[in-house]
C-alpha positions as MATLAB code, in Angstrom:
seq = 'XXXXXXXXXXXXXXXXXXXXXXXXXXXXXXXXXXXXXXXXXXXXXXXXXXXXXXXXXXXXXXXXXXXXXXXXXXXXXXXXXXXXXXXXXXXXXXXXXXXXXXXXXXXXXXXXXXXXXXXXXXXXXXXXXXXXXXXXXXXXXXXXXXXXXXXXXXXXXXXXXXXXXXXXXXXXXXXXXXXXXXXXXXXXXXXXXXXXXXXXXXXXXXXXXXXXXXXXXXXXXXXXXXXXXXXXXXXXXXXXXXXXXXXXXXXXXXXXXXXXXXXXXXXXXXXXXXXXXXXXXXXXXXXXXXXXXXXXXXXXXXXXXXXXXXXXXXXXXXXXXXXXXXXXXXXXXXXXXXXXXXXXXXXXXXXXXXXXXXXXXXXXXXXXXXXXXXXXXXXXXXXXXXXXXXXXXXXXXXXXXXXXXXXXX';
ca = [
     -11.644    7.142    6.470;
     -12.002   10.615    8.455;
      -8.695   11.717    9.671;
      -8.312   14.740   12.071;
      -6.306   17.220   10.028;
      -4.098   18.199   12.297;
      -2.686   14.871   12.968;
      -2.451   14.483    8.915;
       1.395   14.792    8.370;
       4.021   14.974   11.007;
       6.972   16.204   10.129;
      10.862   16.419   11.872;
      10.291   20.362   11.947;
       7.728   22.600   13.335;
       4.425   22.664   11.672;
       5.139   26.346   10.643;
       8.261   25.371    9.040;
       6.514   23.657    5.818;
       3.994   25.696    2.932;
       1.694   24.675    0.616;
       3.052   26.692   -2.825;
       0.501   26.477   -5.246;
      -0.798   23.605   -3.997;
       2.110   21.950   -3.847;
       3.118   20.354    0.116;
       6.875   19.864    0.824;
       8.763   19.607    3.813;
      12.233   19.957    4.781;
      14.195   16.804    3.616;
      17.246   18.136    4.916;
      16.261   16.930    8.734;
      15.367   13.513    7.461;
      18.116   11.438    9.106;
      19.939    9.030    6.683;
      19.133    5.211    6.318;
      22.085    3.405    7.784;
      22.931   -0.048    5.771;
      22.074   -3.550    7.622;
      25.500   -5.681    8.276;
      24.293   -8.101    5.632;
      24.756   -4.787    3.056;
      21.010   -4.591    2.212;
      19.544   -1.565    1.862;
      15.702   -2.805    2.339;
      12.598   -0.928    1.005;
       8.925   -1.318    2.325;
       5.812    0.058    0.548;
       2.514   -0.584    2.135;
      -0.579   -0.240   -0.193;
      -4.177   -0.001    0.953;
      -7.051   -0.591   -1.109;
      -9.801    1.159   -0.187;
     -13.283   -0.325   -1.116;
     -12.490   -4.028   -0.404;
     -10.843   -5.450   -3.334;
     -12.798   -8.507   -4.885;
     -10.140  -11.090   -4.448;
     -11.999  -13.900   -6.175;
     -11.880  -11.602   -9.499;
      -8.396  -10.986   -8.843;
      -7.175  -14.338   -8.371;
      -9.552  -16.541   -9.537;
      -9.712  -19.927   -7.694;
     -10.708  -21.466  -11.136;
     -10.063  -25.031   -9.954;
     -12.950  -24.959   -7.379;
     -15.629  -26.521   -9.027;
     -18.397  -23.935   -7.294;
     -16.451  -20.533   -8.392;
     -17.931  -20.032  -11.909;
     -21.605  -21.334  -10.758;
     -20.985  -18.215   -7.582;
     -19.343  -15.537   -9.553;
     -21.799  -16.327  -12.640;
     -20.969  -13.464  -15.516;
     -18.088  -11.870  -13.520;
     -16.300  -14.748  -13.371;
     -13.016  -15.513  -14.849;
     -11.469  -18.497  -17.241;
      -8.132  -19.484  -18.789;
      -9.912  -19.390  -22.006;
     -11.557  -17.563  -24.632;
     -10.552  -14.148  -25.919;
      -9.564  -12.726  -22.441;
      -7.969  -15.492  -20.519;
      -6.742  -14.872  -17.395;
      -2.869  -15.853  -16.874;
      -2.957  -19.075  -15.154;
      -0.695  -19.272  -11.881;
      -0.725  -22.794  -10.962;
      -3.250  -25.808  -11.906;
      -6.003  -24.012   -9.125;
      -5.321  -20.231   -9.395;
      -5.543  -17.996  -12.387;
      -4.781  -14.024  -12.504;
      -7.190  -11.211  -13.808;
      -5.677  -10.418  -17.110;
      -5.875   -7.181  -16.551;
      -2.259   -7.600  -14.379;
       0.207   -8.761  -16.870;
       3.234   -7.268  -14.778;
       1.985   -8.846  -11.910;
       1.982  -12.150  -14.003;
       5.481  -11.674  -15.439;
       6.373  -10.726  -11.229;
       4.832  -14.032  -10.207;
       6.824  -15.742  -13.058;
      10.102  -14.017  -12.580;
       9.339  -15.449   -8.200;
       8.930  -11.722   -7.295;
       5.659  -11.665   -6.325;
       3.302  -13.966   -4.343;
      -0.359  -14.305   -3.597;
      -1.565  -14.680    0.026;
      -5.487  -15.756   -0.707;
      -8.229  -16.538    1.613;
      -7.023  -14.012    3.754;
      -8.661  -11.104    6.012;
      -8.084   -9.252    9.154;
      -9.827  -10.154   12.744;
     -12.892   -7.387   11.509;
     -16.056   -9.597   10.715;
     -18.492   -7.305   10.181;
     -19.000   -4.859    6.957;
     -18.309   -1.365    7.856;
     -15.762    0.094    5.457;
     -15.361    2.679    7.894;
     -14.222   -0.134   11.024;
     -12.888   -2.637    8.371;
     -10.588    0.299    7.211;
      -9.523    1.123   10.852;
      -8.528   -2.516   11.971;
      -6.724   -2.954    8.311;
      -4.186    0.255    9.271;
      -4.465    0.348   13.184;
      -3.484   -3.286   13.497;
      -5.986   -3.966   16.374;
      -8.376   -6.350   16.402;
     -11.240   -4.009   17.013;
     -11.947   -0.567   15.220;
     -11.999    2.898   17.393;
      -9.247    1.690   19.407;
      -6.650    4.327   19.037;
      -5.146    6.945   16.566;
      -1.801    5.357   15.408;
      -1.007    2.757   12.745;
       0.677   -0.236   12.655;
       3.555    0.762   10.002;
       4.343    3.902   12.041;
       4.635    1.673   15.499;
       6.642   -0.539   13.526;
       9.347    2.598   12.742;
       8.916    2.980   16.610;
      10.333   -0.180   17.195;
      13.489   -0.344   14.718;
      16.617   -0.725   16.399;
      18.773    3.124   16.384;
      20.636    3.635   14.059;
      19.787    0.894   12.432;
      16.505    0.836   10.598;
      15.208    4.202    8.975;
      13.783    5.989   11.398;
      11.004    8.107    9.005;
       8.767    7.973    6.543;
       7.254    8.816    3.446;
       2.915    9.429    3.578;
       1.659    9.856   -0.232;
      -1.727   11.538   -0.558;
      -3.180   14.831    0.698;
      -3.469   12.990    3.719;
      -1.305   10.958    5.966;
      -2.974    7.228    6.119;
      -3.890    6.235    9.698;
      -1.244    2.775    8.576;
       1.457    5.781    8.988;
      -0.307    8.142   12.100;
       1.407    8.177   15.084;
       4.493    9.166   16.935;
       7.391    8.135   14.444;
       8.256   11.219   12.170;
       6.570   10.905    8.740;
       7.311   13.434    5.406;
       4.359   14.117    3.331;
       4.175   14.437   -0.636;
       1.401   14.555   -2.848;
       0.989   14.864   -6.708;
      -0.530   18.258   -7.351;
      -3.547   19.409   -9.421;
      -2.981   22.616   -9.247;
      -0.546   25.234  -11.530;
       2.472   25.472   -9.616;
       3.619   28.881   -8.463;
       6.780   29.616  -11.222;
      10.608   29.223  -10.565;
      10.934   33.263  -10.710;
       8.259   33.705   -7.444;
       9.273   30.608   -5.790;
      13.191   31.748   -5.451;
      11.586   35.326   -4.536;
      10.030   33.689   -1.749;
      12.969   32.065   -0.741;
      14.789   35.282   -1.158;
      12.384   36.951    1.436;
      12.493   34.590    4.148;
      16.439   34.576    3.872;
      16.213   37.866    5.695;
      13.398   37.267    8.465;
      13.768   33.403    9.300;
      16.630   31.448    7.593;
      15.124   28.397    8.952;
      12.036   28.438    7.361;
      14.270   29.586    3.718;
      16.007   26.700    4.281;
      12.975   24.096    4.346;
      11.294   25.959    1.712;
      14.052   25.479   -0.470;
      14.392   22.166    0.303;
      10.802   21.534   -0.167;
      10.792   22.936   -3.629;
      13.753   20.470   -4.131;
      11.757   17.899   -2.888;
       8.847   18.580   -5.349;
      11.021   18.686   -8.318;
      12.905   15.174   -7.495;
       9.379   13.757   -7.033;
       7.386   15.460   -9.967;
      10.059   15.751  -13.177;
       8.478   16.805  -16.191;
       6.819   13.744  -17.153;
       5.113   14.001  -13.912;
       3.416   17.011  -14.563;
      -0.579   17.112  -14.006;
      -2.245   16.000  -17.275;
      -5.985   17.211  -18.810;
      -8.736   13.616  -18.510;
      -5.871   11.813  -16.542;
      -8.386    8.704  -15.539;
      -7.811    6.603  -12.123;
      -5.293    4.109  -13.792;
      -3.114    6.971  -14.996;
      -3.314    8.690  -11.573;
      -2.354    5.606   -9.577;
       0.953    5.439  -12.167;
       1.385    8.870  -11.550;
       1.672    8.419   -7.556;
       3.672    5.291   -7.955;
       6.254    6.943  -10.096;
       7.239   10.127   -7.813;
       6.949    7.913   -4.641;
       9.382    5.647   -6.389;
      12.021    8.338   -6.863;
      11.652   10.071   -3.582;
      12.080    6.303   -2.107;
      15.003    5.425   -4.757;
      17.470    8.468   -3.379;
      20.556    7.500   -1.063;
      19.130    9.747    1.247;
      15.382    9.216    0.395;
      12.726    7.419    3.034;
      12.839    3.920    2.912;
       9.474    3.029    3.935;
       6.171    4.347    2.467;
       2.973    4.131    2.245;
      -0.265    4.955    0.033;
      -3.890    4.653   -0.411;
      -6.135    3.889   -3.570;
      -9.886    4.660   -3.468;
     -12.430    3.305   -5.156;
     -12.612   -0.758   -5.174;
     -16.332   -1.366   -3.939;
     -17.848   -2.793   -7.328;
     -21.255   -3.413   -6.326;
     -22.021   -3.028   -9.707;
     -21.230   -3.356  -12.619;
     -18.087   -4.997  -11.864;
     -17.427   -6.596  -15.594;
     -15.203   -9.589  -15.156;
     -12.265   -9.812  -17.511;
     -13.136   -6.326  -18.953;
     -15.001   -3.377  -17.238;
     -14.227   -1.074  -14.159;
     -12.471   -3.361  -11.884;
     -10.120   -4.485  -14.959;
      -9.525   -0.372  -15.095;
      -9.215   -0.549  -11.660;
      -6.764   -3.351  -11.540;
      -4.520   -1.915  -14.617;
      -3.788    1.313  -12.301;
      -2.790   -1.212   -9.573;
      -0.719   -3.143  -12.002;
       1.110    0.058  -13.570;
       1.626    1.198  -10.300;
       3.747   -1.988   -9.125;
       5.631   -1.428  -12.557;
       6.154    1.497  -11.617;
       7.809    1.220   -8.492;
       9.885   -1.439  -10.249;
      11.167    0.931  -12.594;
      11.458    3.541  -10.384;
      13.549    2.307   -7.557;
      16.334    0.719  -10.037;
      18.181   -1.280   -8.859;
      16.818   -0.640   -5.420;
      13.842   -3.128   -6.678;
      16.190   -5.928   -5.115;
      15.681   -5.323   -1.990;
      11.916   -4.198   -1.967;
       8.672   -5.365   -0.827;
       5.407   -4.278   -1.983;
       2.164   -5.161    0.134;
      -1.130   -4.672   -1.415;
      -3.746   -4.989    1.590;
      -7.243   -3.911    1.343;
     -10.100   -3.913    4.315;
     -11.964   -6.912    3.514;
     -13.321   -9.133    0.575;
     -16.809   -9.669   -1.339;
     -19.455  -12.244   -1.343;
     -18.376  -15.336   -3.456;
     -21.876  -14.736   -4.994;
     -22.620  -12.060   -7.873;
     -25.620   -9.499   -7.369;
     -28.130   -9.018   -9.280;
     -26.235   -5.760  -11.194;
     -22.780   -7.746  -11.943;
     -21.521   -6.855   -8.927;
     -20.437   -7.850   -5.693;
     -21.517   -6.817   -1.873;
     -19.287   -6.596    1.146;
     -17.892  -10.026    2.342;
     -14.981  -11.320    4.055;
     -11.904  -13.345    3.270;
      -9.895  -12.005    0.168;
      -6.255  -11.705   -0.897;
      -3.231   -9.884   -0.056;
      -0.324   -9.194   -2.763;
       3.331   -9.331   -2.399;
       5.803   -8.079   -4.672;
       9.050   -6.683   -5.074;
      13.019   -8.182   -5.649;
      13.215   -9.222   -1.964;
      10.001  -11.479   -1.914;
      10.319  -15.088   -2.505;
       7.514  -15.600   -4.710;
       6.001  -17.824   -7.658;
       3.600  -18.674   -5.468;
      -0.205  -18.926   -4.094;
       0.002  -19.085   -0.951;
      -3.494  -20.571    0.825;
      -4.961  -22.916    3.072;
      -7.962  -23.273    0.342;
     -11.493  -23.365    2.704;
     -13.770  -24.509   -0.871;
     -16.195  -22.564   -2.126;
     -19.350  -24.949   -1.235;
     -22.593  -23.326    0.051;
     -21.723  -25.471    3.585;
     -18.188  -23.847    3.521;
     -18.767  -20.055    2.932;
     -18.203  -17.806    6.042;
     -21.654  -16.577    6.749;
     -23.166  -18.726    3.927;
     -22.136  -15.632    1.528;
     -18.476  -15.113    1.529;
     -14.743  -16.548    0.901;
     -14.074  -18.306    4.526;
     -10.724  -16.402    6.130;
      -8.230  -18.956    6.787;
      -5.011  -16.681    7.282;
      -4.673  -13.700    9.337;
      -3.645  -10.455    7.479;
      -1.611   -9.834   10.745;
       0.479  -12.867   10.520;
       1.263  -11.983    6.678;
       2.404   -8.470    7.667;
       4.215   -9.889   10.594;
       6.224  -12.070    8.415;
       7.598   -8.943    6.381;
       8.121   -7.159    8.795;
      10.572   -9.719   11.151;
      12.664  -11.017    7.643;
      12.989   -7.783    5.835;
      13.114   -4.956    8.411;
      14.289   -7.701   11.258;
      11.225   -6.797   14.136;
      11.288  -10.051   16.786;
       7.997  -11.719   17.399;
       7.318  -10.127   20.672;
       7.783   -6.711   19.532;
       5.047   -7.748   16.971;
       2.766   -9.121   18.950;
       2.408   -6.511   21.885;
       3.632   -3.411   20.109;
       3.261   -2.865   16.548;
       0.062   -5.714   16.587;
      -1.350   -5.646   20.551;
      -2.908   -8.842   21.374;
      -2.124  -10.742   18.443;
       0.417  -13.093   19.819;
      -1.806  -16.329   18.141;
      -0.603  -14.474   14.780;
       2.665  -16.122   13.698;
       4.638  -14.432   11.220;
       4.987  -15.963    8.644;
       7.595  -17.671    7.497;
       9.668  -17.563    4.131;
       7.885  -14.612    2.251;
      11.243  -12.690    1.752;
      14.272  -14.227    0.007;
];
């Protein structure tokens, strides 16, 4: 998705007030106002993930009880048997084995599976599908703001967290908007040393002390987040990177004083080909995503209690394989929960079949829940929104879109 790039991290200090060293982006931490506890003494996380590519959620979570899937998804499809079973959910659903943290999640009731799912966008743009998924209207082009940054608009003050935290080199449209955000991103490049960094600090000591002071905390900032095990590695592939990301988000997200709300973007997910079933590139791709979630379990402690995770992507594929093992842009797919807050151990769908009379353009997985209402529903029981504010702020016109109800424990 193009974003203008000077609307691509907002921060609580002037844009002149924050360097890239090295290649490293910071900001100054020290403005970030504190996260003030709810009454109830929960201290509530929210990461957002986006998918980008449209996630097959048929592969995923394999609807291996409806007697059309394997005859649709022909080579790609998945089984609870042979040599790479998937891990079977309930008597309909089974999970790509590629997620076995996911799986022991789901088992443990801290993660859920919202299938059959999709936003109002019916066409097949990535492009407009990717704009509706983080704008939250029901139409691309609409405007330049995202839903999880009108939603920080809205918290009660002094209340609810009040800033962000965008991963990537880029702030995700999800996050763009008038609510302060703080940027980080994992670095590629060799870091300037400790020696000319505190030189630097040194120098603007005596011409701005403003600016020394948010480049110092920047640099503390980058070390919280990065660590020596979090060092750029030679041949790190996609799985390893998406780890990578996970685990300094989580630690920037686990501090006292650290953002309580983030949000981050994988690339990558449009398997028209080649897509390989139990084994191939989407099982790589879905091992990153699955190391990822670990990693924000592990990361966030004992903070993992009160977290959700939501895994969103812009749309689905077609129910029917290609002819090069792939898949082509469809519809309805699936949206992930997970985290110590979610009430989960379940698959959550109002099942629409799989029969040639019942697929949404006579090609795809038939939508049955609104993405909107699924967000809507974590957003009113774990950061406390009310329904109106969802429906005419943070979601415009999408008052037909209940929240949910009962995702969060």
């Amino acid at each position: 998705m193009i974003m203008d790039c000077c609307e691509a991290s907002r921060l609580l200090v002037p844009s002149r007030r924050a360097l890239l060293l090295g290649g490293a982006s910071f900001a100054a931490w020290a403005y970030l106002p504190k996260f003030a506890r709810a009454a109830e003494g929960r201290d509530p996380r929210l990461v957002v993930i986006i998918l980008r590519g449209a996630l097959d959620g048929l592969a995923t979570v394999a609807p291996v009880g409806d007697p059309d899937y394997a005859g649709l998804h022909g080579a790609i499809a998945l089984s609870t048997d042979g040599p790479h079973a998937a891990t079977a959910l309930d008597g309909f659903f089974a999970l790509h084995p590629a997620m076995p943290e996911f799986a022991r999640m789901y088992r443990d009731k801290h993660a859920a599976v919202i299938h059959a799912v999709a936003t109002p966008y019916r066409d097949r743009s990535h492009f407009d599908g990717q704009d509706v998924l983080e704008s939250g209207f029901a139409g691309p082009g609409r405007v330049q703001s995202g839903w999880l940054n009108r939603a920080l608009e809205a918290l009660p003050r002094g209340e609810r967290v009040k800033s962000a935290l965008a991963v990537g080199p880029t702030t995700p449209l999800v996050l763009r908007g008038a609510a302060p955000t703080v940027g980080w991103a994992p670095v590629a490049l060799p870091q300037a040393d400790d020696d000319t960094a505190m030189r630097l600090v040194a120098l603007y000591q005596h011409r701005d002390v403003a600016l020394a002071s948010a480049l110092s905390q920047g640099l503390q900032l980058e070390k919280a987040a990065l660590g020596d095990d979090m060092k750029p590695k030679s041949g790190a592939n996609g799985a390893a990177a998406m780890r990578q990301v996970a685990r300094g988000a989580a630690k920037l997200m686990a501090a006292d004083d650290g953002p309580r709300i983030g949000a981050l973007a994988f690339d990558g997910w449009d398997t028209h080909a080649n897509e390989g079933g139990p084994v191939g590139r989407l099982a790589q791709l879905l091992g990153g995503l699955d190391g990822a979630l670990a990693e924000f379990e592990n990361g966030l402690g004992e903070r993992w209690r009160d977290t959700v995770v939501v895994v969103a992507t812009e749309f689905g594929r077609t129910a029917r394989i290609n002819g090069t093992e792939g898949t082509d842009h469809g519809t309805g797919t699936i949206a992930l929960l997970a985290g110590g807050a979610v009430q989960g151990g379940r698959v959550i769908s109002d099942w629409p079949s799989l029969k040639p009379a019942r697929l949404y353009d006579g090609r795809d997985l038939a939508p049955t829940t609104d993405l909107r209402a699924v967000l809507k529903g974590v957003l009113a029981d774990h950061l406390g929104l009310g329904e109106r504010v969802l429906a005419e702020r943070v979601f415009p016109g999408s008052a037909t879109a209940k929240p949910m109800k009962a995702l969060i424990a």
